[in-house]
XYZ file of N, CA, C and O in Angstrom:
864
model
N 61.198 111.300 101.810
C 59.881 111.308 102.451
C 59.002 112.408 101.875
O 57.826 112.214 101.608
N 59.609 113.615 101.684
C 58.844 114.741 101.146
C 58.368 114.443 99.738
O 57.238 114.755 99.364
N 59.244 113.807 98.922
C 58.862 113.488 97.553
C 57.741 112.468 97.526
O 56.838 112.543 96.691
N 57.772 111.486 98.436
C 56.700 110.497 98.504
C 55.378 111.157 98.858
O 54.327 110.818 98.312
N 55.430 112.116 99.795
C 54.217 112.828 100.186
C 53.653 113.610 99.014
O 52.444 113.626 98.778
N 54.539 114.279 98.251
C 54.093 115.040 97.088
C 53.460 114.117 96.056
O 52.417 114.420 95.474
N 54.105 112.956 95.824
C 53.560 112.000 94.861
C 52.188 111.518 95.309
O 51.254 111.421 94.513
N 52.066 111.229 96.606
C 50.783 110.763 97.137
C 49.699 111.809 96.965
O 48.549 111.487 96.659
N 50.054 113.088 97.162
C 49.065 114.152 97.043
C 48.618 114.312 95.597
O 47.429 114.461 95.317
N 49.570 114.286 94.655
C 49.209 114.398 93.235
C 48.306 113.241 92.836
O 47.294 113.419 92.150
N 48.653 112.029 93.274
C 47.840 110.854 92.965
C 46.442 110.990 93.551
O 45.440 110.671 92.903
N 46.366 111.488 94.790
C 45.077 111.674 95.445
C 44.224 112.676 94.685
O 43.026 112.448 94.470
N 44.825 113.791 94.262
C 44.064 114.808 93.538
C 43.533 114.243 92.224
O 42.404 114.521 91.818
N 44.347 113.428 91.541
C 43.883 112.803 90.300
C 42.672 111.917 90.571
O 41.709 111.902 89.808
N 42.722 111.165 91.675
C 41.598 110.293 92.020
C 40.362 111.112 92.371
O 39.245 110.767 91.991
N 40.567 112.200 93.120
C 39.443 113.057 93.483
C 38.821 113.686 92.245
O 37.603 113.797 92.138
N 39.679 114.096 91.300
C 39.175 114.686 90.061
C 38.326 113.674 89.302
O 37.229 113.980 88.826
N 38.828 112.438 89.198
C 38.089 111.398 88.492
C 36.784 111.075 89.202
O 35.731 110.910 88.574
N 36.846 111.008 90.540
C 35.643 110.695 91.311
C 34.601 111.793 91.166
O 33.403 111.524 91.020
N 35.056 113.045 91.187
C 34.133 114.171 91.040
C 33.473 114.156 89.677
O 32.273 114.408 89.540
N 34.262 113.846 88.639
C 33.712 113.777 87.286
C 32.657 112.694 87.183
O 31.589 112.894 86.600
N 32.940 111.534 87.786
C 31.964 110.437 87.750
C 30.692 110.832 88.481
O 29.583 110.534 88.036
N 30.852 111.508 89.605
C 29.676 111.922 90.378
C 28.808 112.886 89.577
O 27.587 112.824 89.617
N 29.458 113.793 88.833
C 28.704 114.745 88.030
C 27.988 114.039 86.885
O 26.873 114.397 86.508
N 28.643 113.017 86.317
C 28.067 112.315 85.173
C 26.884 111.447 85.556
O 25.924 111.303 84.796
N 26.955 110.821 86.738
C 25.912 109.857 87.098
C 25.009 110.360 88.218
O 24.206 109.601 88.754
N 25.155 111.640 88.543
C 24.388 112.178 89.678
C 22.895 112.003 89.457
O 22.360 112.335 88.415
N 22.239 111.451 90.451
C 20.788 111.316 90.399
C 20.129 112.180 91.459
O 18.913 112.198 91.592
N 20.972 112.873 92.226
C 20.446 113.720 93.287
C 19.660 114.878 92.701
O 19.972 115.398 91.641
N 18.619 115.287 93.420
C 17.838 116.447 92.997
C 18.285 117.696 93.726
O 17.675 118.747 93.597
N 19.351 117.583 94.516
C 19.851 118.742 95.250
C 20.410 119.754 94.275
O 21.186 119.426 93.404
N 20.002 120.985 94.401
C 20.463 122.042 93.516
C 21.104 123.156 94.329
O 20.702 123.442 95.442
N 22.110 123.787 93.774
C 22.639 125.012 94.342
C 21.759 126.156 93.847
O 21.247 126.101 92.736
N 21.605 127.240 94.605
C 22.276 127.485 95.879
C 21.466 127.099 97.107
O 21.938 127.248 98.214
N 20.223 126.631 96.946
C 19.326 126.479 98.091
C 19.764 125.398 99.064
O 19.628 125.548 100.268
N 20.288 124.288 98.556
C 20.606 123.168 99.443
C 21.919 123.360 100.176
O 22.085 122.881 101.284
N 22.860 124.039 99.580
C 24.202 124.111 100.149
C 24.260 124.799 101.505
O 24.948 124.324 102.392
N 23.560 125.914 101.735
C 23.612 126.495 103.083
C 23.193 125.510 104.158
O 23.760 125.482 105.245
N 22.185 124.672 103.868
C 21.763 123.672 104.843
C 22.876 122.672 105.099
O 23.125 122.258 106.220
N 23.560 122.274 104.027
C 24.673 121.352 104.174
C 25.780 121.989 104.993
O 26.394 121.354 105.839
N 26.037 123.264 104.743
C 27.091 123.961 105.473
C 26.792 123.967 106.960
O 27.655 123.701 107.787
N 25.555 124.271 107.311
C 25.180 124.299 108.720
C 25.312 122.923 109.350
O 25.760 122.774 110.476
N 24.933 121.906 108.596
C 24.998 120.548 109.128
C 26.432 120.130 109.386
O 26.726 119.447 110.362
N 27.346 120.555 108.509
C 28.736 120.158 108.667
C 29.421 120.946 109.771
O 30.309 120.450 110.447
N 29.016 122.198 109.963
C 29.611 122.995 111.022
C 29.130 122.523 112.386
O 29.866 122.546 113.356
N 27.882 122.093 112.455
C 27.312 121.612 113.704
C 26.774 120.209 113.483
O 25.621 120.038 113.092
N 27.610 119.185 113.670
C 27.184 117.808 113.424
C 25.933 117.477 114.205
O 25.762 117.913 115.346
N 25.029 116.734 113.581
C 23.792 116.376 114.268
C 24.058 115.529 115.492
O 25.018 114.765 115.535
N 23.213 115.689 116.479
C 23.338 114.921 117.711
C 23.098 113.454 117.406
O 22.064 113.079 116.859
N 24.062 112.605 117.753
C 23.945 111.181 117.468
C 23.120 110.448 118.520
O 22.935 109.238 118.433
N 22.676 111.175 119.526
C 21.853 110.520 120.545
C 20.516 110.122 119.955
O 20.074 110.658 118.948
N 19.873 109.203 120.573
C 18.613 108.700 120.045
C 17.507 109.714 120.236
O 17.521 110.530 121.153
N 16.515 109.663 119.348
C 15.379 110.580 119.391
C 14.148 109.829 119.853
O 13.764 108.837 119.229
N 13.517 110.244 120.943
C 12.351 109.517 121.442
C 11.150 109.711 120.536
O 10.868 110.802 120.072
N 10.438 108.619 120.259
C 9.222 108.651 119.471
C 8.088 108.098 120.316
O 8.232 107.063 120.969
N 6.939 108.757 120.295
C 5.806 108.316 121.104
C 4.681 107.870 120.183
O 4.378 108.519 119.194
N 4.112 106.753 120.493
C 3.028 106.218 119.684
C 1.815 107.124 119.772
O 1.392 107.528 120.854
N 1.211 107.430 118.609
C 0.041 108.310 118.580
C -1.181 107.616 119.152
O -2.061 108.244 119.727
N -1.259 106.280 118.999
C -2.438 105.550 119.452
C -2.400 105.267 120.944
O -3.418 104.982 121.548
N -1.220 105.328 121.543
C -1.091 105.035 122.966
C -0.314 106.147 123.645
O 0.908 106.064 123.784
N -1.000 107.221 124.050
C -0.317 108.379 124.645
C 0.526 108.017 125.849
O 1.522 108.655 126.126
N 0.127 106.989 126.586
C 0.863 106.663 127.796
C 2.019 105.712 127.573
O 2.716 105.352 128.514
N 2.212 105.267 126.334
C 3.272 104.305 126.047
C 4.639 104.957 126.212
O 4.845 106.079 125.753
N 5.586 104.282 126.868
C 6.925 104.862 127.047
C 7.570 105.186 125.701
O 7.300 104.543 124.690
N 8.426 106.188 125.711
C 9.098 106.618 124.484
C 9.976 105.501 123.942
O 10.608 104.764 124.693
N 9.979 105.366 122.620
C 10.808 104.368 121.952
C 11.957 105.089 121.258
O 11.740 106.043 120.518
N 13.167 104.641 121.509
C 14.335 105.295 120.928
C 14.742 104.612 119.634
O 14.763 103.384 119.550
N 15.045 105.425 118.625
C 15.531 104.890 117.354
C 16.858 105.552 117.035
O 16.978 106.775 117.109
N 17.882 104.769 116.713
C 19.196 105.350 116.411
C 19.163 106.150 115.123
O 18.484 105.786 114.168
N 19.895 107.267 115.106
C 19.977 108.087 113.902
C 20.772 107.336 112.839
O 21.795 106.727 113.140
N 20.299 107.327 111.586
C 21.026 106.616 110.531
C 22.389 107.249 110.285
O 22.536 108.469 110.296
N 23.391 106.414 110.076
C 24.746 106.898 109.834
C 25.051 106.826 108.348
O 24.963 105.769 107.734
N 25.399 107.964 107.784
C 25.639 108.045 106.350
C 27.067 107.616 106.025
O 28.022 108.021 106.687
N 27.202 106.781 104.996
C 28.528 106.350 104.569
C 29.223 107.476 103.813
O 28.609 108.175 103.008
N 30.516 107.636 104.064
C 31.283 108.660 103.369
C 31.620 108.200 101.961
O 31.907 107.020 101.741
N 31.619 109.114 100.984
C 32.073 108.771 99.634
C 33.534 108.333 99.679
O 34.307 108.797 100.525
N 33.911 107.458 98.774
C 35.278 106.934 98.756
C 36.307 108.050 98.611
O 37.376 108.008 99.227
N 35.990 109.062 97.791
C 36.938 110.158 97.577
C 37.211 110.914 98.872
O 38.348 111.322 99.144
N 36.180 111.098 99.699
C 36.350 111.798 100.970
C 37.119 110.920 101.956
O 37.956 111.408 102.725
N 36.868 109.623 101.927
C 37.608 108.707 102.797
C 39.101 108.745 102.473
O 39.944 108.735 103.374
N 39.433 108.790 101.187
C 40.841 108.848 100.790
C 41.470 110.163 101.243
O 42.638 110.199 101.653
N 40.702 111.238 101.165
C 41.212 112.531 101.616
C 41.436 112.500 103.126
O 42.424 113.042 103.627
N 40.531 111.863 103.846
C 40.695 111.709 105.296
C 41.971 110.935 105.613
O 42.714 111.285 106.543
N 42.218 109.876 104.850
C 43.424 109.076 105.073
C 44.683 109.912 104.856
O 45.662 109.789 105.598
N 44.651 110.762 103.839
C 45.808 111.614 103.567
C 46.042 112.594 104.719
O 47.174 112.806 105.153
N 44.964 113.179 105.231
C 45.088 114.110 106.357
C 45.620 113.385 107.590
O 46.543 113.860 108.265
N 45.045 112.224 107.885
C 45.406 111.492 109.102
C 46.817 110.920 109.055
O 47.419 110.654 110.104
N 47.339 110.730 107.866
C 48.680 110.161 107.742
C 49.712 111.249 107.415
O 50.483 111.664 108.272
N 49.708 111.739 106.190
C 50.753 112.670 105.752
C 50.663 114.040 106.427
O 51.656 114.560 106.939
N 49.468 114.650 106.427
C 49.333 115.988 107.001
C 49.576 115.953 108.503
O 50.272 116.812 109.060
N 49.021 114.958 109.171
C 49.196 114.858 110.620
C 50.666 114.658 110.989
O 51.152 115.221 111.978
N 51.386 113.876 110.187
C 52.816 113.657 110.443
C 53.586 114.973 110.336
O 54.464 115.269 111.150
N 53.242 115.772 109.317
C 53.881 117.082 109.138
C 53.575 118.008 110.313
O 54.466 118.697 110.828
N 52.322 118.012 110.754
C 51.926 118.889 111.861
C 52.667 118.505 113.143
O 53.168 119.375 113.869
N 52.759 117.219 113.427
C 53.440 116.772 114.643
C 54.926 117.112 114.605
O 55.509 117.521 115.620
N 55.548 116.952 113.433
C 56.962 117.305 113.301
C 57.157 118.804 113.496
O 58.133 119.247 114.114
N 56.217 119.599 112.983
C 56.296 121.055 113.123
C 56.119 121.482 114.571
O 56.759 122.433 115.036
N 55.255 120.783 115.294
C 55.035 121.110 116.702
C 56.292 120.859 117.529
O 56.544 121.557 118.516
N 57.089 119.885 117.132
C 58.347 119.628 117.838
C 59.320 120.785 117.634
O 60.091 121.125 118.534
N 59.291 121.382 116.439
C 60.153 122.537 116.162
C 59.630 123.760 116.899
O 60.390 124.553 117.453
N 58.303 123.910 116.892
C 57.672 125.006 117.622
C 57.730 126.336 116.892
O 58.118 126.419 115.723
N 57.364 127.396 117.591
C 57.438 128.747 117.047
C 56.611 128.958 115.797
O 55.486 128.463 115.678
N 57.182 129.696 114.849
C 56.484 130.038 113.614
C 56.149 128.806 112.782
O 55.108 128.758 112.122
N 57.027 127.820 112.811
C 56.801 126.601 112.032
C 55.538 125.890 112.521
O 54.698 125.456 111.726
N 55.389 125.784 113.834
C 54.207 125.137 114.401
C 52.955 125.973 114.156
O 51.879 125.435 113.858
N 53.092 127.286 114.272
C 51.951 128.175 114.044
C 51.444 128.043 112.610
O 50.237 127.962 112.363
N 52.376 128.011 111.671
C 51.987 127.888 110.267
C 51.361 126.523 109.988
O 50.386 126.410 109.239
N 51.897 125.490 110.617
C 51.369 124.138 110.415
C 49.914 124.030 110.854
O 49.115 123.321 110.230
N 49.563 124.734 111.924
C 48.176 124.686 112.398
C 47.230 125.298 111.369
O 46.095 124.840 111.200
N 47.702 126.328 110.658
C 46.893 126.951 109.606
C 46.769 126.023 108.402
O 45.730 125.977 107.736
N 47.842 125.288 108.125
C 47.806 124.315 107.033
C 46.762 123.237 107.327
O 45.955 122.877 106.460
N 46.782 122.726 108.542
C 45.816 121.696 108.930
C 44.392 122.217 108.794
O 43.501 121.504 108.308
N 44.179 123.458 109.199
C 42.848 124.051 109.078
C 42.426 124.130 107.612
O 41.272 123.867 107.273
N 43.373 124.468 106.738
C 43.069 124.536 105.311
C 42.619 123.195 104.759
O 41.652 123.112 103.991
N 43.302 122.121 105.148
C 42.922 120.792 104.676
C 41.562 120.373 105.239
O 40.770 119.720 104.552
N 41.289 120.743 106.478
C 39.987 120.418 107.062
C 38.866 121.153 106.334
O 37.791 120.593 106.087
N 39.118 122.410 105.978
C 38.112 123.180 105.258
C 37.899 122.616 103.854
O 36.777 122.607 103.344
N 38.981 122.141 103.235
C 38.806 121.546 101.912
C 38.054 120.221 102.001
O 37.250 119.893 101.130
N 38.285 119.485 103.059
C 37.551 118.237 103.271
C 36.056 118.523 103.345
O 35.241 117.805 102.771
N 35.694 119.585 104.049
C 34.299 120.010 104.154
C 33.745 120.364 102.774
O 32.629 119.974 102.407
N 34.534 121.093 101.992
C 34.126 121.491 100.644
C 33.896 120.258 99.769
O 32.910 120.173 99.030
N 34.809 119.286 99.853
C 34.691 118.079 99.041
C 33.447 117.280 99.410
O 32.774 116.726 98.535
N 33.145 117.212 100.702
C 31.959 116.482 101.132
C 30.699 117.144 100.583
O 29.782 116.466 100.105
N 30.659 118.470 100.624
C 29.510 119.188 100.075
C 29.392 118.936 98.576
O 28.295 118.761 98.043
N 30.537 118.879 97.879
C 30.510 118.688 96.428
C 29.927 117.335 96.036
O 29.449 117.165 94.915
N 29.968 116.363 96.951
C 29.390 115.054 96.646
C 27.884 115.037 96.875
O 27.220 114.060 96.526
N 27.359 116.108 97.466
C 25.939 116.158 97.787
C 25.180 117.201 96.967
O 23.974 117.335 97.109
N 25.880 117.948 96.152
C 25.231 119.008 95.385
C 25.796 119.048 93.974
O 26.952 118.695 93.750
N 24.979 119.459 93.038
C 25.435 119.574 91.662
C 26.371 120.766 91.508
O 26.315 121.719 92.266
N 27.224 120.679 90.509
C 28.192 121.742 90.260
C 27.464 123.056 89.995
O 26.549 123.114 89.177
N 27.854 124.144 90.682
C 27.161 125.424 90.496
C 27.450 126.033 89.133
O 28.517 125.830 88.560
N 26.489 126.761 88.631
C 26.668 127.514 87.389
C 27.149 128.904 87.781
O 26.358 129.757 88.189
N 28.462 129.143 87.671
C 29.020 130.400 88.163
C 28.635 131.590 87.300
O 28.956 132.730 87.636
N 27.948 131.327 86.173
C 27.444 132.444 85.371
C 26.162 133.009 85.977
O 25.711 134.089 85.607
N 25.594 132.264 86.925
C 24.397 132.712 87.634
C 24.834 133.359 88.942
O 25.577 132.761 89.724
N 24.384 134.565 89.179
C 24.844 135.344 90.333
C 24.626 134.620 91.660
O 25.514 134.586 92.514
N 23.452 134.020 91.827
C 23.145 133.350 93.094
C 24.078 132.167 93.328
O 24.576 131.960 94.437
N 24.311 131.374 92.279
C 25.214 130.231 92.404
C 26.640 130.689 92.693
O 27.357 130.087 93.498
N 27.054 131.755 92.023
C 28.405 132.267 92.210
C 28.615 132.727 93.646
O 29.679 132.496 94.239
N 27.613 133.352 94.229
C 27.719 133.834 95.610
C 27.906 132.676 96.579
O 28.732 132.733 97.496
N 27.143 131.601 96.374
C 27.257 130.430 97.239
C 28.611 129.764 97.057
O 29.268 129.363 98.023
N 29.040 129.666 95.804
C 30.335 129.055 95.488
C 31.468 129.812 96.182
O 32.355 129.213 96.797
N 31.437 131.132 96.110
C 32.472 131.945 96.750
C 32.429 131.794 98.267
O 33.470 131.772 98.931
N 31.226 131.681 98.809
C 31.085 131.524 100.254
C 31.659 130.182 100.716
O 32.271 130.091 101.789
N 31.480 129.151 99.904
C 32.014 127.835 100.247
C 33.541 127.813 100.176
O 34.201 127.114 100.944
N 34.094 128.589 99.252
C 35.546 128.637 99.092
C 36.217 129.546 100.121
O 37.426 129.430 100.360
N 35.452 130.423 100.735
C 36.016 131.435 101.628
C 36.877 130.856 102.751
O 37.993 131.345 102.988
N 36.437 129.813 103.477
C 37.280 129.276 104.561
C 38.610 128.722 104.055
O 39.628 128.842 104.737
N 38.599 128.120 102.859
C 39.849 127.609 102.286
C 40.774 128.772 101.971
O 41.969 128.749 102.289
N 40.220 129.802 101.343
C 41.025 130.972 100.982
C 41.605 131.652 102.216
O 42.763 132.095 102.211
N 40.823 131.722 103.277
C 41.304 132.349 104.510
C 42.494 131.580 105.082
O 43.442 132.180 105.608
N 42.453 130.254 104.972
C 43.576 129.444 105.452
C 44.819 129.687 104.597
O 45.935 129.798 105.120
N 44.634 129.786 103.275
C 45.765 130.050 102.379
C 46.405 131.397 102.705
O 47.636 131.518 102.755
N 45.567 132.396 102.924
C 46.067 133.735 103.242
C 46.813 133.723 104.574
O 47.875 134.339 104.716
N 46.270 133.007 105.556
C 46.904 132.948 106.879
C 48.289 132.317 106.799
O 49.248 132.799 107.416
N 48.406 131.243 106.021
C 49.706 130.577 105.854
C 50.694 131.522 105.171
O 51.852 131.636 105.581
N 50.238 132.207 104.126
C 51.106 133.138 103.407
C 51.510 134.334 104.244
O 52.649 134.812 104.154
N 50.597 134.823 105.074
C 50.895 135.987 105.914
C 51.993 135.693 106.932
O 52.798 136.572 107.264
N 52.008 134.467 107.439
C 53.056 134.100 108.397
C 54.421 134.180 107.729
O 55.401 134.643 108.324
N 54.490 133.755 106.478
C 55.755 133.862 105.738
C 56.118 135.322 105.493
O 57.247 135.756 105.776
N 55.168 136.096 104.967
C 55.442 137.480 104.589
C 55.799 138.349 105.794
O 56.560 139.312 105.667
N 55.259 138.021 106.949
C 55.504 138.828 108.149
C 56.808 138.470 108.853
O 57.165 139.099 109.850
N 57.503 137.460 108.334
C 58.716 136.999 109.020
C 59.857 136.748 108.036
O 60.534 135.720 108.086
N 60.058 137.720 107.147
C 61.098 137.569 106.129
C 62.505 137.514 106.722
O 63.415 136.972 106.109
N 62.685 138.083 107.895
C 64.003 138.051 108.512
C 64.223 136.850 109.411
O 65.276 136.720 110.039
N 63.249 135.959 109.461
C 63.342 134.803 110.352
C 64.340 133.773 109.831
O 64.469 133.571 108.618
N 65.051 133.100 110.727
C 65.971 132.032 110.302
C 65.248 130.833 109.682
O 65.890 129.990 109.050
N 63.928 130.760 109.872
C 63.167 129.651 109.277
C 62.352 130.147 108.077
O 61.363 129.521 107.695
N 62.798 131.237 107.471
C 62.043 131.813 106.355
C 61.895 130.831 105.195
O 60.841 130.764 104.559
N 62.936 130.066 104.896
C 62.837 129.101 103.795
C 61.806 128.014 104.099
O 61.075 127.572 103.204
N 61.755 127.580 105.350
C 60.729 126.601 105.728
C 59.331 127.189 105.545
O 58.430 126.546 104.995
N 59.176 128.431 106.010
C 57.878 129.096 105.887
C 57.501 129.290 104.419
O 56.330 129.164 104.043
N 58.501 129.575 103.589
C 58.255 129.788 102.159
C 57.846 128.489 101.472
O 56.948 128.475 100.617
N 58.510 127.397 101.840
C 58.179 126.100 101.245
C 56.722 125.738 101.522
O 55.990 125.287 100.631
N 56.303 125.962 102.755
C 54.925 125.630 103.136
C 53.935 126.576 102.461
O 52.872 126.156 101.990
N 54.288 127.868 102.397
C 53.397 128.853 101.778
C 53.178 128.550 100.296
O 52.087 128.767 99.759
N 54.222 128.053 99.627
C 54.081 127.668 98.219
C 53.281 126.376 98.097
O 52.413 126.238 97.241
N 53.572 125.425 98.973
C 52.921 124.123 98.888
C 51.438 124.152 99.199
O 50.655 123.410 98.596
N 51.028 125.025 100.126
C 49.618 125.052 100.526
C 48.713 125.484 99.382
O 47.504 125.227 99.395
N 49.306 126.093 98.350
C 48.504 126.528 97.210
C 47.896 125.354 96.447
O 47.040 125.548 95.578
N 48.308 124.128 96.778
C 47.678 122.963 96.148
C 46.173 122.952 96.418
O 45.399 122.419 95.618
N 45.769 123.542 97.549
C 44.348 123.514 97.904
C 43.488 124.313 96.932
O 42.265 124.162 96.923
N 44.113 125.136 96.112
C 43.356 125.914 95.123
C 42.962 125.063 93.920
O 42.300 125.560 93.006
N 43.317 123.784 93.918
C 42.996 122.924 92.774
C 41.492 122.833 92.529
O 41.058 122.606 91.395
N 40.698 123.040 93.583
C 39.247 122.920 93.415
C 38.674 124.036 92.549
O 37.519 123.956 92.123
N 39.453 125.075 92.285
C 38.976 126.175 91.440
C 39.445 126.022 89.998
O 39.124 126.860 89.156
N 40.205 124.960 89.722
C 40.756 124.742 88.381
C 39.922 123.687 87.663
O 39.824 122.546 88.124
N 39.318 124.057 86.540
C 38.446 123.133 85.817
C 39.224 122.127 84.972
O 38.854 120.961 84.886
N 40.299 122.577 84.342
C 41.013 121.734 83.395
C 42.283 121.151 84.012
O 43.216 121.877 84.340
N 42.302 119.843 84.221
C 43.453 119.125 84.762
C 44.002 119.783 86.032
O 45.132 120.279 86.058
N 43.232 119.783 87.106
C 43.693 120.422 88.346
C 44.955 119.805 88.923
O 45.689 120.471 89.651
N 45.237 118.537 88.590
C 46.450 117.925 89.129
C 47.700 118.624 88.605
O 48.757 118.584 89.243
N 47.586 119.292 87.451
C 48.718 120.055 86.933
C 49.037 121.225 87.858
O 50.202 121.565 88.089
N 47.983 121.852 88.371
C 48.177 122.945 89.332
C 48.867 122.421 90.587
O 49.751 123.086 91.149
N 48.476 121.229 91.018
C 49.086 120.622 92.201
C 50.570 120.380 91.970
O 51.413 120.688 92.824
N 50.910 119.848 90.807
C 52.315 119.573 90.495
C 53.139 120.853 90.490
O 54.276 120.881 90.982
N 52.577 121.934 89.933
C 53.299 123.207 89.885
C 53.511 123.772 91.290
O 54.597 124.277 91.614
N 52.487 123.684 92.126
C 52.599 124.196 93.492
C 53.644 123.419 94.284
O 54.457 123.998 95.018
N 53.628 122.102 94.132
C 54.592 121.281 94.850
C 56.005 121.492 94.318
O 56.981 121.395 95.065
N 56.118 121.795 93.019
C 57.430 122.105 92.455
C 58.008 123.367 93.068
O 59.207 123.435 93.384
N 57.162 124.383 93.258
C 57.608 125.626 93.897
C 58.003 125.371 95.350
O 58.987 125.930 95.849
N 57.233 124.522 96.020
C 57.551 124.196 97.412
C 58.881 123.455 97.499
O 59.682 123.690 98.413
N 59.126 122.572 96.533
C 60.364 121.801 96.537
C 61.586 122.696 96.379
O 62.654 122.416 96.930
N 61.432 123.799 95.632
C 62.536 124.747 95.445
C 63.037 125.257 96.797
O 64.237 125.261 97.078
N 62.097 125.683 97.640
C 62.485 126.167 98.968
C 62.847 125.009 99.887
O 63.685 125.152 100.785
N 62.220 123.857 99.664
C 62.564 122.689 100.457
C 64.013 122.282 100.251
O 64.705 121.887 101.204
N 64.486 122.397 99.017
C 65.888 122.079 98.734
C 66.828 123.046 99.445
O 67.925 122.664 99.871
N 66.397 124.295 99.581
C 67.203 125.266 100.316
C 67.314 124.872 101.788
O 68.384 125.000 102.396
N 66.207 124.409 102.334
C 66.212 123.981 103.737
C 67.156 122.797 103.917
O 67.948 122.747 104.868
N 67.090 121.850 102.993
C 67.969 120.682 103.064
C 69.427 121.108 102.981
O 70.285 120.616 103.723
N 69.713 122.052 102.078
C 71.084 122.539 101.913
C 71.580 123.242 103.171
O 72.732 123.071 103.587
N 70.699 124.030 103.797
C 71.072 124.758 105.010
C 71.448 123.820 106.149
O 72.334 124.116 106.953
N 70.761 122.694 106.228
C 70.941 121.789 107.374
C 71.755 120.544 107.024
O 71.855 119.638 107.850
N 72.327 120.527 105.841
C 73.041 119.336 105.384
C 74.206 118.979 106.295
O 74.450 117.807 106.595
N 74.931 119.966 106.745
C 76.127 119.708 107.558
C 75.896 119.949 109.043
O 76.849 120.058 109.820
N 74.633 120.056 109.445
C 74.343 120.326 110.861
C 73.961 119.047 111.588
O 73.507 118.098 110.995
């Protein structure tokens, strides 16, 4: 099951990489960093109210308000696939961890947060052109967008480092190594290779966990 999940994640990252490349090549949007991204960030943190907005006719002040539904934006295919991965594989891992409880469940909640933050980052990337990190203003926005993902990675790693004497240390280590897959968004050249390396490190500790519980 773990190997299937790893394969699915590598495949997903390859698709996301290809989709991102296509979006950059055919982008017709006039949205530019860094000015547009803060607005996008605010919109994603506080979803717009889906309730209807009353409009009043200018020619008839006494006319009752007319409600018009807010337009619903379709999600890019790459984001939909990422959502499917979270709702299936990541959610299954989180639920299994919650049954174990303790440090394992605590770490799993940080992992879920990391994937949610990356989902937000990916959605923004479909609405804005790739930043020029040689420009100070663009670099600042880029770092700010990556900050929530990095905070989740650090939180997952800290749980492992703070509990080296724990009987579930190998489990914590496997997850701490595996969560580094989320750093693929910072890799320009073949990011799926980074994913494969991270999952390989996670598998090393995963095999230890399997060995520990083989006869139990």
